[in-house]
Coordinates of C-alpha atoms and ligand atoms in Angstrom, one line a residue:
M1 CA -20.8 -14.8 -71.2
S2 CA -23.7 -12.6 -72.1
S3 CA -25.6 -11.1 -69.2
L4 CA -28.8 -12.9 -70.5
K5 CA -27.0 -16.2 -70.2
S6 CA -25.5 -15.4 -66.6
N7 CA -28.8 -14.3 -65.3
H8 CA -30.4 -17.5 -66.3
L9 CA -27.7 -19.5 -64.6
E10 CA -27.9 -17.5 -61.7
I11 CA -31.7 -18.2 -61.4
L12 CA -30.9 -22.1 -61.9
K13 CA -28.3 -21.8 -59.0
L14 CA -30.9 -20.1 -56.7
L15 CA -33.6 -22.6 -57.5
R16 CA -31.1 -25.5 -57.1
D17 CA -30.1 -24.2 -53.8
R18 CA -33.7 -24.5 -52.6
T19 CA -34.6 -27.8 -54.3
G20 CA -37.9 -29.0 -53.2
S21 CA -39.2 -25.7 -52.1
F22 CA -40.6 -22.8 -54.0
V23 CA -38.7 -19.4 -54.4
S24 CA -40.7 -16.3 -54.9
G25 CA -40.2 -14.3 -58.0
E26 CA -39.7 -11.3 -55.7
A27 CA -36.8 -13.0 -54.0
L28 CA -35.2 -14.0 -57.4
A29 CA -35.8 -10.4 -58.7
E30 CA -34.1 -8.9 -55.7
K31 CA -31.2 -11.0 -55.6
I32 CA -30.2 -10.8 -59.1
G33 CA -31.2 -7.2 -59.5
I34 CA -33.7 -7.6 -62.3
S35 CA -37.4 -7.0 -62.6
R36 CA -40.1 -9.7 -61.9
P37 CA -40.9 -9.9 -65.8
G38 CA -37.0 -10.3 -66.3
V39 CA -37.2 -13.4 -63.9
W40 CA -40.1 -14.8 -65.9
K41 CA -38.2 -14.4 -69.1
H42 CA -35.2 -16.4 -67.8
I43 CA -37.4 -19.0 -66.2
N44 CA -38.9 -19.6 -69.8
R45 CA -35.5 -19.7 -71.2
L46 CA -34.6 -22.6 -68.8
K47 CA -37.7 -24.4 -69.7
Q48 CA -36.8 -24.2 -73.3
M49 CA -33.5 -25.8 -72.3
G50 CA -35.3 -28.6 -70.8
Y51 CA -35.5 -27.9 -67.2
E52 CA -39.0 -28.5 -65.5
V53 CA -40.0 -25.4 -63.5
Q54 CA -43.2 -25.3 -61.7
S55 CA -44.8 -21.9 -61.1
R56 CA -47.5 -21.3 -58.5
P57 CA -49.2 -18.0 -58.1
G58 CA -48.3 -16.5 -54.5
L59 CA -45.5 -19.1 -54.1
G60 CA -43.0 -18.6 -57.1
Y61 CA -40.8 -21.0 -58.7
M62 CA -39.7 -24.6 -58.0
L63 CA -37.1 -26.6 -59.8
M64 CA -38.7 -30.1 -60.6
A65 CA -36.3 -31.9 -62.8
I66 CA -33.1 -31.1 -64.8
P67 CA -32.3 -32.1 -68.5
D68 CA -29.3 -34.4 -69.1
S69 CA -27.5 -31.4 -70.8
L70 CA -23.8 -31.2 -70.6
A71 CA -24.4 -27.2 -70.5
D72 CA -22.3 -24.9 -68.3
G73 CA -25.1 -24.6 -65.9
E74 CA -25.2 -28.5 -65.1
I75 CA -21.5 -28.9 -65.0
V76 CA -19.7 -25.8 -63.9
H77 CA -21.3 -25.5 -60.3
N78 CA -20.9 -29.2 -59.7
L79 CA -17.0 -29.5 -60.7
G80 CA -14.9 -31.0 -58.0
T81 CA -11.5 -30.2 -59.8
K82 CA -8.9 -27.8 -59.0
W83 CA -8.1 -26.5 -62.3
L84 CA -9.6 -28.9 -65.1
A85 CA -12.9 -27.4 -66.9
H86 CA -12.7 -24.3 -64.9
S87 CA -12.6 -22.7 -68.6
Y88 CA -15.7 -24.5 -69.9
H89 CA -16.8 -24.2 -73.6
Y90 CA -20.1 -25.8 -74.4
L91 CA -21.5 -26.2 -77.9
T92 CA -24.5 -27.8 -79.0
T93 CA -22.9 -28.8 -82.6
I94 CA -19.5 -28.5 -83.7
G95 CA -17.3 -30.2 -86.4
S96 CA -14.8 -31.6 -84.0
T97 CA -14.2 -30.6 -80.3
N98 CA -10.5 -31.4 -80.9
D99 CA -10.4 -28.8 -83.7
Y100 CA -12.1 -26.2 -81.5
A101 CA -9.7 -26.8 -78.8
L102 CA -6.8 -26.6 -81.0
K103 CA -8.0 -23.3 -82.2
L104 CA -8.7 -22.2 -78.7
A105 CA -5.1 -23.1 -77.7
A106 CA -3.7 -21.0 -80.7
E107 CA -5.7 -18.1 -79.3
G108 CA -4.2 -18.5 -75.8
A109 CA -6.9 -20.4 -73.9
P110 CA -5.6 -21.4 -70.5
H111 CA -4.4 -24.7 -69.0
G112 CA -7.2 -27.1 -68.1
A113 CA -9.8 -25.5 -70.8
V114 CA -12.4 -28.1 -71.9
V115 CA -14.5 -28.1 -74.9
V116 CA -17.7 -30.3 -74.8
A117 CA -20.3 -30.7 -77.5
E118 CA -23.7 -32.5 -77.5
Q119 CA -22.9 -33.5 -81.2
Q120 CA -19.9 -33.5 -83.7
T121 CA -20.4 -33.5 -87.4
K122 CA -16.7 -34.2 -88.2
G123 CA -15.6 -36.1 -85.1
R124 CA -12.3 -37.8 -85.8
G125 CA -10.3 -40.8 -84.7
R126 CA -6.7 -41.4 -85.7
L127 CA -5.6 -41.5 -89.1
K128 CA -8.5 -39.3 -90.1
R129 CA -11.0 -42.1 -89.3
E130 CA -14.6 -41.1 -88.4
W131 CA -15.8 -40.9 -84.8
M132 CA -19.5 -41.4 -85.0
S133 CA -21.0 -38.8 -82.7
F134 CA -24.8 -39.2 -82.3
P135 CA -26.5 -36.0 -80.9
N136 CA -27.2 -36.0 -77.1
R137 CA -26.2 -39.5 -76.5
G138 CA -22.4 -39.6 -75.9
I139 CA -19.9 -37.2 -74.6
Y140 CA -17.5 -35.6 -77.0
L141 CA -14.8 -33.7 -75.0
S142 CA -11.5 -32.1 -75.7
M143 CA -9.0 -31.0 -72.7
L144 CA -6.3 -28.4 -73.2
L145 CA -3.0 -29.3 -71.3
R146 CA -0.2 -26.8 -71.1
D147 CA 2.4 -28.2 -69.1
L148 CA 5.9 -28.2 -70.8
L149 CA 6.5 -31.9 -71.6
P150 CA 9.2 -33.3 -73.8
T151 CA 7.8 -33.9 -77.2
R152 CA 8.1 -37.8 -76.8
V153 CA 6.3 -37.8 -73.4
A154 CA 3.3 -35.6 -74.6
P155 CA 1.3 -38.5 -76.4
Q156 CA 1.5 -40.6 -73.2
T157 CA -1.2 -38.5 -71.9
S158 CA -3.6 -40.8 -73.8
F159 CA -2.9 -43.5 -71.3
I160 CA -4.0 -40.9 -68.6
G161 CA -7.4 -40.8 -70.4
S162 CA -7.9 -44.6 -70.7
L163 CA -6.7 -45.2 -67.0
A164 CA -9.1 -42.5 -65.8
M165 CA -11.9 -43.9 -68.0
V166 CA -11.5 -47.6 -66.8
K167 CA -11.4 -46.2 -63.1
M168 CA -14.4 -44.1 -63.6
L169 CA -16.5 -47.0 -65.1
R170 CA -15.6 -49.3 -62.4
E171 CA -15.9 -46.9 -59.3
A172 CA -18.9 -44.7 -60.4
F173 CA -20.9 -47.4 -62.4
G174 CA -19.4 -50.7 -61.0
I175 CA -18.7 -51.8 -64.7
G176 CA -15.2 -53.6 -65.4
A177 CA -13.5 -52.3 -68.3
S178 CA -10.2 -52.6 -70.0
I179 CA -7.6 -50.8 -71.9
K180 CA -6.9 -51.9 -75.4
W181 CA -3.5 -50.5 -76.3
P182 CA -3.0 -47.7 -77.5
N183 CA -6.1 -45.6 -77.0
D184 CA -9.3 -47.5 -76.7
V185 CA -11.4 -48.5 -73.5
L186 CA -13.5 -51.7 -74.0
I187 CA -16.2 -53.2 -71.8
R188 CA -16.6 -57.0 -72.4
G189 CA -14.5 -56.6 -75.6
R190 CA -16.4 -53.7 -77.0
K191 CA -15.2 -50.3 -77.5
V192 CA -17.0 -47.7 -75.3
A193 CA -14.6 -44.7 -75.8
G194 CA -11.7 -43.8 -78.0
I195 CA -9.1 -41.2 -77.3
L196 CA -7.3 -38.7 -79.8
T197 CA -4.4 -37.0 -78.5
E198 CA -2.9 -34.1 -80.6
T199 CA -0.1 -31.9 -79.8
Q200 CA 1.7 -28.9 -81.0
S201 CA 5.3 -29.3 -80.4
D202 CA 8.8 -27.6 -81.0
Q203 CA 11.8 -29.7 -81.6
D204 CA 12.3 -30.6 -77.7
F205 CA 8.9 -29.5 -76.0
S206 CA 5.0 -29.9 -76.6
R207 CA 3.6 -26.1 -76.7
F208 CA 0.3 -27.7 -75.8
I209 CA -1.6 -31.0 -75.9
V210 CA -5.3 -31.4 -76.7
V211 CA -6.5 -34.9 -75.3
G212 CA -9.9 -35.7 -77.0
I213 CA -12.2 -38.4 -75.8
G214 CA -15.5 -39.8 -77.2
I215 CA -17.6 -41.8 -74.8
N216 CA -20.6 -43.8 -75.9
V217 CA -23.1 -43.2 -73.1
N218 CA -26.8 -43.5 -74.0
H219 CA -26.5 -45.2 -77.5
G220 CA -28.9 -48.0 -78.2
R221 CA -27.8 -51.4 -79.6
E222 CA -28.8 -50.3 -83.3
E223 CA -26.6 -47.4 -83.1
M224 CA -23.6 -49.4 -81.9
E225 CA -23.9 -52.0 -84.8
G226 CA -21.6 -50.0 -86.9
P227 CA -20.1 -50.4 -89.4
F228 CA -16.9 -50.1 -86.9
R229 CA -13.6 -51.6 -87.3
Y230 CA -14.1 -53.0 -83.8
P231 CA -17.3 -54.1 -82.1
A232 CA -19.0 -51.1 -79.9
T233 CA -21.1 -50.8 -76.9
S234 CA -22.4 -48.0 -74.7
I235 CA -22.5 -47.6 -70.9
A236 CA -26.5 -47.8 -71.1
I237 CA -26.2 -51.0 -73.0
E238 CA -23.9 -52.4 -70.4
T239 CA -25.9 -51.4 -67.3
G240 CA -29.3 -51.8 -68.9
S241 CA -30.4 -48.5 -68.2
V242 CA -30.1 -44.8 -69.3
V243 CA -27.3 -43.0 -67.2
M244 CA -27.0 -39.3 -66.8
R245 CA -24.3 -38.0 -69.0
Q246 CA -23.5 -35.2 -66.5
K247 CA -22.5 -37.9 -63.9
V248 CA -20.3 -39.4 -66.4
L249 CA -18.3 -36.2 -67.4
L250 CA -18.0 -34.9 -63.9
E251 CA -16.8 -38.3 -62.7
F252 CA -14.3 -38.6 -65.6
L253 CA -13.0 -35.0 -65.3
G254 CA -12.1 -35.5 -61.6
R255 CA -10.2 -38.6 -62.3
F256 CA -8.7 -37.3 -65.4
E257 CA -7.1 -34.4 -63.1
H258 CA -6.0 -36.7 -60.5
E259 CA -4.4 -39.2 -62.8
Y260 CA -2.7 -36.5 -64.8
E261 CA -1.2 -34.9 -61.6
R262 CA 0.2 -38.2 -60.6
F263 CA 1.8 -38.5 -64.2
L264 CA 3.3 -35.1 -64.0
Q265 CA 4.7 -35.9 -60.7
A266 CA 6.1 -39.4 -61.3
G267 CA 5.9 -40.1 -65.0
L268 CA 4.3 -42.9 -67.0
P269 CA 6.3 -45.7 -65.1
A270 CA 4.6 -44.8 -61.9
L271 CA 1.4 -45.6 -63.7
L272 CA 2.4 -48.5 -65.7
P273 CA 1.5 -51.3 -63.1
E274 CA -2.0 -50.1 -63.0
I275 CA -2.2 -49.3 -66.9
E276 CA -0.9 -53.1 -67.4
Q277 CA -3.2 -54.4 -64.9
C278 CA -6.2 -52.8 -66.8
S279 CA -4.8 -53.9 -70.2
E280 CA -6.3 -57.5 -70.7
M281 CA -4.0 -58.3 -73.4
I282 CA -0.9 -58.4 -71.5
G283 CA 0.6 -62.1 -71.5
K284 CA -1.5 -63.0 -74.5
T285 CA -0.9 -63.6 -78.2
I286 CA -2.3 -60.8 -80.2
T287 CA -2.2 -59.5 -83.8
V288 CA -1.2 -55.8 -84.4
V289 CA -2.1 -54.1 -87.5
Y290 CA 0.0 -51.1 -88.5
G291 CA -0.4 -50.0 -92.1
D292 CA 0.3 -52.8 -94.5
R293 CA 2.1 -54.6 -91.6
Q294 CA 0.6 -57.3 -89.6
I295 CA 2.6 -58.3 -86.4
V296 CA 1.6 -61.4 -84.4
G297 CA 3.2 -61.9 -81.0
K298 CA 2.8 -62.3 -77.3
A299 CA 2.1 -58.9 -75.5
E300 CA 4.7 -58.7 -72.8
G301 CA 3.9 -55.2 -71.3
I302 CA 4.2 -51.6 -71.9
S303 CA 7.4 -49.7 -72.1
A304 CA 8.3 -46.6 -69.8
E305 CA 7.7 -44.4 -72.9
G306 CA 4.2 -46.1 -74.0
A307 CA 5.3 -48.6 -76.7
L308 CA 3.8 -52.3 -76.7
L309 CA 6.3 -54.7 -76.0
L310 CA 5.8 -57.7 -78.1
L311 CA 7.6 -61.1 -78.3
R312 CA 7.1 -62.0 -82.0
E313 CA 6.4 -65.4 -83.2
D314 CA 10.0 -65.6 -84.6
G315 CA 11.4 -65.2 -81.2
A316 CA 12.5 -61.4 -81.7
R317 CA 11.6 -58.9 -79.4
E318 CA 9.8 -55.6 -80.9
Q319 CA 8.6 -52.2 -79.5
V320 CA 5.5 -51.2 -81.2
W321 CA 4.8 -47.6 -81.2
A322 CA 1.4 -47.3 -83.2
G323 CA -1.1 -49.5 -84.6
D324 CA -4.4 -51.3 -83.9
V325 CA -4.6 -54.5 -81.8
M326 CA -7.2 -56.4 -84.1
H327 CA -7.2 -59.8 -82.5
I328 CA -6.3 -61.4 -79.1
E329 CA -6.1 -64.9 -78.3
G330 CA -9.4 -66.1 -76.5
G331 CA -11.0 -62.6 -77.1
F332 CA -10.7 -59.5 -74.7
Ligands
BT5_401 C1 -10.3 -43.2 -81.7 O1 -9.7 -43.5 -83.0 O2 -10.9 -44.1 -81.1 C2 -10.3 -41.9 -81.2 C3 -11.6 -41.2 -81.0 C4 -11.6 -40.0 -80.4 C5 -13.2 -39.2 -80.5 C6 -13.0 -37.9 -79.8 S1 -14.6 -37.2 -79.6 C7 -14.1 -35.7 -78.9 C8 -12.6 -35.5 -79.7 N1 -13.0 -34.9 -81.0 C9 -12.7 -35.4 -82.0 O3 -12.9 -35.0 -83.2 N2 -12.3 -36.6 -81.8 C10 -12.1 -36.8 -80.4 P1 -9.4 -44.8 -83.6 O4 -8.7 -45.8 -82.8 O5 -8.7 -44.6 -84.8 O6 -10.8 -45.5 -84.0 C11 -11.7 -44.9 -84.9 C12 -12.5 -46.1 -85.3 O7 -13.3 -46.4 -84.3 C13 -13.4 -45.9 -86.5 O8 -12.7 -46.1 -87.6 C14 -14.6 -46.8 -86.3 O9 -14.4 -48.0 -86.8 C15 -14.8 -46.9 -84.9 N3 -15.7 -45.9 -84.3 C16 -16.2 -44.7 -84.9 N4 -17.2 -44.2 -84.0 C17 -17.3 -45.0 -82.9 C18 -18.0 -45.1 -81.8 N5 -18.7 -43.9 -81.6 N6 -17.8 -46.0 -80.9 C19 -16.9 -47.1 -81.3 N7 -16.3 -47.2 -82.2 C20 -16.5 -46.1 -83.2

């Protein structure tokens, strides 16, 4: 972090601590150890970033409004996590946050490091599908996990992402959401978030895991018209009003950390009842598409290792490890 950067964040923190009051330029200069013109320069930088700061001769500066930016200044000071996102990498534009996190991992970034971007130019889904990443509307997030997990267990972290997301939507926004196995979160049958988990593994253990999640937050209806494989929606469409992405991100990170710790302690089976409860397809007839194959059957549950348990139309039972659920009896 450059000193220029940390000085303006320091000023922001001092103004935030005194929200609703003026703080004199002299007090700011003294606390940070810079000159009065230096304070003025940093205030201007904050204004360029979208912060509304009122200046009054003789009184100083007062913070009036904050932008809905996911920059460090808005997130890091407000984190309620023990370890997640304490190493926070914020980018205005990047190809893919997952690619960036994989690179950071190779360079030795710590467990819990997080990459967040305002925009992706090459956002990815599974099988190199595109993830539409409109600037400043959504959240494009990748989390680096370094716990030593057996190779077959590592991909199960996708479920932690979808469970945390469903709980966040319910508890923080009062929105009912569901998990569409294996990696989507839906509201009223429309996709609001997708998860892409990538691991680097040796034969037996994963060396690290990157859990990437794209969340549609303030997208309008036209932007969500697609063309997508599956109908899409955003939190704003569902609540009928623009929401602060900062709140979405902070609420999500806290819940992800909590669910991940439960998963580490007790494994996926301990979380399965909740995951199945959030998966509206359980007990219904569904169609899963996997490559050229199309399997129709009744979804009976999710196995202790994350496979979808299907009772096929021909009466045989099958564990499905990957694919897309494209149709469900009676809709989601
Ligand atoms: C996913 O793949 O749903 C995983 C998406 C993960 C995106 C995050 S963003 C942060 C991190 N960095 C990355 O580069 N990726 C992760 P999949 O199940 O394969 O679904 C992809 C399909 O969803 C596409 O083929 C489209 O049809 C559809 N889609 C694309 N963008 C969408 C959007 N914004 N909302 C809803 N559906 C979308």
